[in-house]
Each structure stands twice: as structure tokens, then as C-alpha cells.
Coordinates of C-alpha atoms and ligand atoms in Angstrom, one line a residue:
X5 CA -4.7 4.7 -6.4
X6 CA -5.2 6.0 -2.8
X7 CA -1.8 5.6 -1.2
X8 CA -1.6 9.3 -0.5
X9 CA -5.3 10.1 -0.3
X10 CA -5.9 13.5 1.3
X11 CA -2.2 14.0 2.0
X12 CA -0.8 17.5 1.2
X13 CA 2.5 17.4 -0.6
X14 CA 4.9 20.2 -1.6
X15 CA 7.4 19.3 -4.4
X16 CA 10.1 21.7 -5.5
X17 CA 11.6 21.4 -8.9
X18 CA 8.2 20.2 -10.1
X19 CA 8.1 21.5 -13.6
X20 CA 10.6 19.0 -15.0
X21 CA 12.3 15.6 -14.6
X22 CA 12.1 13.8 -11.3
X23 CA 9.9 16.5 -9.6
X24 CA 7.3 16.4 -12.4
X25 CA 7.2 12.6 -12.5
X26 CA 6.7 12.6 -8.7
X27 CA 4.0 15.2 -8.9
X28 CA 2.1 13.1 -11.4
X29 CA 2.4 10.0 -9.3
X30 CA 1.4 11.7 -6.1
X31 CA -1.7 13.2 -7.8
X32 CA -2.5 9.7 -9.2
X33 CA -2.3 8.4 -5.6
X34 CA -4.8 11.0 -4.3
X35 CA -2.5 13.7 -2.8
X36 CA -3.2 17.4 -3.0
X37 CA 0.0 18.7 -4.6
X38 CA 1.8 22.0 -4.5
X39 CA 4.1 22.1 -7.5
X40 CA 6.9 24.7 -7.1
X41 CA 9.6 25.7 -9.5
X42 CA 11.4 28.8 -10.8
X43 CA 10.1 29.1 -14.4
X44 CA 6.5 30.1 -14.5
X45 CA 6.1 29.3 -18.2
X46 CA 7.2 25.7 -17.7
X47 CA 5.0 25.3 -14.7
X48 CA 2.0 26.6 -16.6
X49 CA 2.8 24.3 -19.5
X50 CA 3.0 21.1 -17.4
X51 CA -0.1 22.1 -15.4
X52 CA -2.2 21.8 -18.5
X53 CA -1.6 18.0 -18.6
X54 CA -2.1 17.3 -14.9
X55 CA -5.2 15.7 -13.4
X56 CA -6.2 16.0 -9.7
X57 CA -6.0 18.6 -7.0
X58 CA -3.0 20.9 -7.3
X59 CA -1.7 24.4 -7.3
X60 CA 1.5 25.8 -8.9
X61 CA 3.7 28.3 -7.1
X62 CA 6.6 30.1 -8.7
X63 CA 9.5 30.1 -6.2
X64 CA 13.2 30.4 -6.6
X65 CA 14.4 28.3 -3.7
X66 CA 17.6 30.3 -3.4
X67 CA 15.6 33.3 -2.3
X68 CA 14.5 33.3 1.4
X69 CA 11.3 35.3 0.7
X70 CA 10.3 32.8 -2.0
X71 CA 10.5 30.0 0.5
X72 CA 8.3 32.0 2.9
X73 CA 5.8 32.6 0.1
X74 CA 5.8 29.0 -1.0
X75 CA 4.8 27.7 2.4
X76 CA 2.2 30.5 2.8
X77 CA 0.6 29.7 -0.6
X78 CA 0.6 26.0 0.2
X79 CA -1.0 26.3 3.7
X80 CA -3.5 28.9 2.4
X81 CA -4.6 26.4 -0.2
X82 CA -4.6 23.1 1.7
X83 CA -3.8 23.7 5.4
X84 CA -1.1 21.6 7.0
X85 CA 1.6 19.8 5.1
X86 CA 2.2 16.0 5.2
X87 CA 5.0 15.6 2.6
X88 CA 7.8 18.1 1.8
X89 CA 9.9 16.9 -1.1
X90 CA 12.9 19.2 -1.5
X91 CA 14.0 18.2 -5.0
X92 CA 15.0 21.3 -6.9
X93 CA 18.6 21.4 -7.9
X94 CA 21.2 22.3 -10.5
X95 CA 24.4 20.6 -11.6
X96 CA 26.6 22.9 -13.6
X97 CA 30.1 21.5 -14.3
X98 CA 33.5 23.1 -13.5
X99 CA 36.9 21.6 -12.9
X100 CA 38.5 22.9 -9.8
X101 CA 40.9 25.1 -11.7
X102 CA 38.0 27.0 -13.2
X103 CA 35.7 27.3 -10.2
X104 CA 34.4 30.8 -9.5
X105 CA 32.7 32.3 -6.5
X106 CA 29.6 32.6 -8.7
X107 CA 29.6 28.9 -9.6
X108 CA 30.0 28.0 -5.9
X109 CA 27.3 30.4 -4.7
X110 CA 24.8 29.5 -7.3
X111 CA 25.1 25.7 -6.5
X112 CA 25.1 26.1 -2.8
X113 CA 22.3 28.7 -2.7
X114 CA 20.0 26.4 -4.7
X115 CA 21.1 22.9 -3.6
X116 CA 21.8 23.6 0.1
X117 CA 20.5 26.9 1.4
X118 CA 17.2 26.6 -0.5
X119 CA 16.1 23.3 1.0
X120 CA 17.3 24.2 4.5
X121 CA 15.3 27.4 4.5
X122 CA 12.2 25.7 3.0
X123 CA 12.4 23.2 5.9
X124 CA 12.6 25.9 8.4
X125 CA 9.6 27.7 7.0
X126 CA 7.6 24.5 6.6
X127 CA 8.3 22.8 10.0
X128 CA 5.6 24.6 12.0
X129 CA 3.1 23.6 9.4
X130 CA 4.1 19.9 8.9
X131 CA 1.8 17.4 10.6
X132 CA 3.2 15.1 13.2
X133 CA 4.0 11.9 11.5
X134 CA 4.7 13.7 8.2
X135 CA 7.5 13.0 5.8
X136 CA 10.4 15.2 4.5
X137 CA 12.4 14.0 1.5
X138 CA 15.5 15.4 -0.1
X139 CA 16.9 14.6 -3.5
X140 CA 20.6 14.1 -2.9
X141 CA 22.8 12.2 -5.3
X142 CA 25.3 9.3 -5.5
X143 CA 27.9 12.0 -6.4
X144 CA 28.7 12.4 -2.7
X145 CA 29.7 8.7 -2.7
X146 CA 31.8 8.6 -5.9
X147 CA 34.0 11.1 -7.6
X148 CA 33.2 12.4 -11.1
X149 CA 35.6 15.0 -12.6
X150 CA 34.1 18.5 -12.8
X151 CA 31.4 17.9 -10.3
X152 CA 33.3 19.0 -7.2
X153 CA 31.0 21.8 -6.0
X154 CA 27.9 19.9 -7.0
X155 CA 29.1 16.8 -5.1
X156 CA 30.0 18.9 -2.1
X157 CA 26.5 20.4 -2.1
X158 CA 24.8 17.0 -2.2
X159 CA 27.1 15.8 0.6
X160 CA 26.1 18.8 2.6
X161 CA 22.4 18.2 2.2
X162 CA 22.9 14.6 3.1
X163 CA 24.6 15.6 6.4
X164 CA 21.9 18.2 7.1
X165 CA 19.3 15.5 6.7
X166 CA 20.9 13.4 9.4
X167 CA 20.7 16.3 11.9
X168 CA 17.1 17.1 10.9
X169 CA 16.1 13.4 11.4
X170 CA 17.1 13.8 15.0
X171 CA 15.7 17.3 15.5
X172 CA 12.2 16.3 14.5
X173 CA 12.0 12.9 16.2
X174 CA 9.7 14.1 18.9
X175 CA 7.1 14.8 16.2
X176 CA 7.6 11.4 14.5
X177 CA 8.4 13.2 11.2
X178 CA 10.4 10.9 9.0
X179 CA 13.3 12.4 7.1
X180 CA 14.8 10.5 4.1
X181 CA 16.9 11.2 1.1
X182 CA 16.9 9.8 -2.4
X183 CA 20.2 9.5 -4.1
X184 CA 19.7 9.1 -7.9
X185 CA 22.4 7.8 -10.2
X186 CA 22.3 8.9 -13.8
X187 CA 18.6 9.6 -14.6
X188 CA 17.4 10.7 -18.0
X189 CA 16.1 14.3 -17.3
X190 CA 16.6 17.8 -18.8
X191 CA 19.3 18.4 -16.1
X192 CA 22.1 17.3 -18.5
X193 CA 21.1 19.9 -21.1
X194 CA 21.5 22.6 -18.4
X195 CA 25.1 21.9 -17.5
X196 CA 26.5 24.4 -19.8
X197 CA 28.1 21.8 -22.1
X198 CA 27.9 21.3 -25.9
X199 CA 25.4 18.5 -26.9
X200 CA 28.0 16.1 -28.1
X201 CA 29.9 16.4 -24.8
X202 CA 26.7 15.7 -22.9
X203 CA 26.1 12.6 -25.1
X204 CA 29.6 11.3 -24.6
X205 CA 29.3 11.9 -20.8
X206 CA 25.9 10.0 -20.8
X207 CA 27.4 7.0 -22.6
X208 CA 30.3 7.0 -20.1
X209 CA 27.9 7.0 -17.1
X210 CA 25.7 4.3 -18.6
X211 CA 28.7 2.0 -19.1
X212 CA 29.6 2.3 -15.4
X213 CA 26.1 1.4 -14.2
X214 CA 25.7 -2.4 -13.5
X215 CA 22.2 -2.3 -15.2
X216 CA 23.9 -0.6 -18.2
X217 CA 21.5 2.3 -18.7
X218 CA 20.2 5.6 -17.4
X219 CA 17.3 5.4 -15.0
X220 CA 14.0 7.2 -15.6
X221 CA 12.3 10.0 -13.6
X222 CA 9.4 7.6 -13.1
X223 CA 11.7 5.1 -11.4
X224 CA 12.8 7.8 -9.0
X225 CA 9.2 8.9 -8.5
X226 CA 8.2 5.4 -7.4
X227 CA 10.9 5.7 -4.7
X228 CA 9.6 9.1 -3.7
X229 CA 6.1 7.6 -3.3
X230 CA 7.4 4.7 -1.2
X231 CA 9.5 6.8 1.1
X232 CA 6.7 9.4 1.6
X233 CA 4.0 6.8 2.2
X234 CA 3.1 4.7 5.2
X235 CA 4.7 1.7 3.4
X236 CA 8.0 3.2 4.7
X237 CA 6.7 3.8 8.2
X238 CA 9.8 2.5 9.9
X239 CA 12.3 3.9 7.4
X240 CA 13.9 7.0 8.7
X241 CA 17.1 9.0 8.2
X242 CA 18.3 6.9 5.2
X243 CA 19.7 7.8 1.8
X244 CA 18.3 5.4 -0.7
X245 CA 20.3 5.0 -3.9
X246 CA 18.3 4.7 -7.1
X247 CA 21.2 4.2 -9.4
X248 CA 21.1 0.8 -11.1
X249 CA 23.9 -0.3 -8.7
X250 CA 26.5 2.4 -9.7
X251 CA 27.3 3.4 -6.1
X252 CA 27.6 -0.2 -4.9
X253 CA 30.5 -1.5 -7.0
Ligands
NAP24 N1 19.2 13.6 -13.4 C1 20.2 13.0 -12.7 O1 21.0 12.3 -13.3 C2 20.3 13.3 -11.3 C3 21.2 12.5 -10.5 C4 21.4 12.8 -9.2 C5 20.6 13.8 -8.6 N2 19.8 14.5 -9.3 C6 19.0 15.6 -8.6 O2 17.7 15.5 -8.9 C7 17.0 16.7 -8.7 C8 16.1 17.0 -9.8 O3 16.8 17.1 -11.0 P1 16.3 16.5 -12.4 O4 17.3 15.6 -12.9 O5 14.9 16.2 -12.4 O6 16.6 17.8 -13.3 P2 15.6 18.9 -14.0 O7 14.7 18.2 -14.9 O8 16.6 19.9 -14.6 O9 14.8 19.5 -12.8 C9 15.4 20.4 -11.9 C10 14.3 21.2 -11.3 O10 14.8 22.1 -10.3 C11 14.2 23.3 -10.5 N3 15.1 24.4 -10.0 C12 16.4 24.6 -10.4 N4 16.8 25.7 -9.8 C13 15.8 26.2 -9.0 C14 15.6 27.3 -8.1 N5 16.6 28.2 -7.9 N6 14.4 27.5 -7.6 C15 13.4 26.6 -7.8 N7 13.5 25.5 -8.6 C16 14.7 25.4 -9.2 C17 14.0 23.4 -12.0 O11 13.0 24.4 -12.2 P3 13.3 25.6 -13.3 O12 13.8 24.9 -14.5 O13 12.0 26.3 -13.4 O14 14.4 26.4 -12.7 C18 13.5 22.0 -12.3 O15 12.1 21.9 -12.0 C19 18.1 17.7 -8.5 O16 18.3 18.1 -7.2 C20 19.4 17.0 -9.1 O17 20.5 17.5 -8.5 C21 19.6 14.3 -10.6

């Protein structure tokens, strides 16, 4: 119950899926949590069911000024930061022949620029010995048709995390990434595909997973708790797959 007692955690993408499940678990483990996401209405709705010490902040991670404001609101509320979980992301699909500049910019602005700018803003306020977590994806290790730009964005953030691991070493800040496989979240409904195509795609993914199923947000949240906590005190710079074995075969 007290794994994160008195720790201050910021989670982006916290009104849904993996981010929300992690916010619930961090609160249960005693953290003071700053839940950030883009849609205020969804943040307000989930906040009604949360117990513990938390604030919500509306922030579009692709906007530099929103990242500045997010860190300001968080530090005004709780002081220095112990855990920064850069989890917000989108995964729209487009085969290479249909890729537009808008598709590319949207994905890279949210999945790459956003977390990097948030780290820059947060670093002066992260306690020595703190923990930074990214949600990457196994898509940078395996190729799935139509996910070219998304996969490139996740590969980019994984590479950035390696550099950051080295850049913050003098402060003993640990930097790790979580690479989910197929996880049952609202993400798939936001890909811009008809429902039957999403369902077929889901079946296809599940068949490829050695455990034969999608994972849950709660299973990823447990990994986000482990990596952020002192239980992972000598784990630094890694990408941990939470994918039922999909990336390993
Ligand atoms: N589900 C999977 O199978 C899977 C697999 C590998 C990796 N991932 C990664 O896991 C992370 C979480 O996704 P999820 O599956 O939990 O999906 P989700 O339920 O759709 O959650 C995505 C979250 O990101 C937020 N978000 C999106 N764009 C944003 C922006 N511009 N500014 C701020 N917040 C923004 C969303 O908030 P709003 O709705 O308010 O915009 C939402 O809270 C993503 O980085 C995703 O790429 C997911």
C-alpha cells in the first residue's frame, strides 16, 4: 500500500487506458499524482472515481506552453517531482503510400516532441534519485503494416531515452521505458478505422502473442509501479516489454 508513499508523480495520458490504470495504482500506493491529458471532460469524469491525493491538469503535450504549464501546476501543488511518466500517445494508421505531412507531424509532435519538451521542463524540478518513464512500444522491434510513422516515433523516443539515461546520471535519476504489446485500451478505437477492421486486427494481434491474448492496462500499470519504485533501484536505461512474449519470438 505504501510503495510510493509521499512520492510526487506526473502521468501524461492519464484519463484513459494505461495512464489511468497507472494513476489508480500509484494513488493506491500512496503517491501524490498529477493526472494530465488533453480532454478536460474525460479527466473530470475519471477524477470522480479516484481516491487519494491528486490534481488534474489539461495539457496537450504537443504544445510547448502546455508542458511549461503542466510542470508549473504540478510543482505549485506538490513541490518537487519524483516520478515523471511520459505515457500520452496516439497511433493512427496509414500505409506509406497514403502518409501525409499532417499524419507525420501529428504523431511526432505528440509521441516524440511532447515527451522530450516535458522532460526539459521537468528536469530542474525532479529530485535526485527520481525516476523518468516513457511508454514506447514493441512496434519499434517488429514491423506491422500501416504503423510506419507510429513505429518510427516509438523508436525515436526509445533512442532519446538512452541519451537521457546518460545525461542525468550525475543526479542518479533512473530512466526506463515500457514497451507494451497489444493492450486492451481505447487506443484502437482512435485509429481512424471501422470497428470491424479494428476487431479483425485485434484477433490477428492476439494470435501472434505467445500468451494468446491482449494484455490489460493494469498489467502495464504494475510494470510502471515496479520501474518507478525502489524495487527497481538498479534498473536503468532499459526498455521492458510487456507483451505476452510477442517481441521475443
Ligand atoms: N494499447 C496498446 O496496445 C499500446 C501498445 C503499445 C504502446 N502503447 C502506448 O501506450 C500509451 C498509452 O496508450 P493507451 O493504449 O493507454 O491509449 P489511450 O487509452 O488512447 O490513452 C492515450 C492517452 O494519451 C492522451 N493523449 C493523446 N494525445 C495527447 C496530447 N496531444 N496531449 C496530451 N495527452 C494526449 C489521451 O488523452 P486525450 O484522450 O484526452 O487526448 C489518453 O489519455 C501510448 O503512448 C501508446 O502509444 C499502447
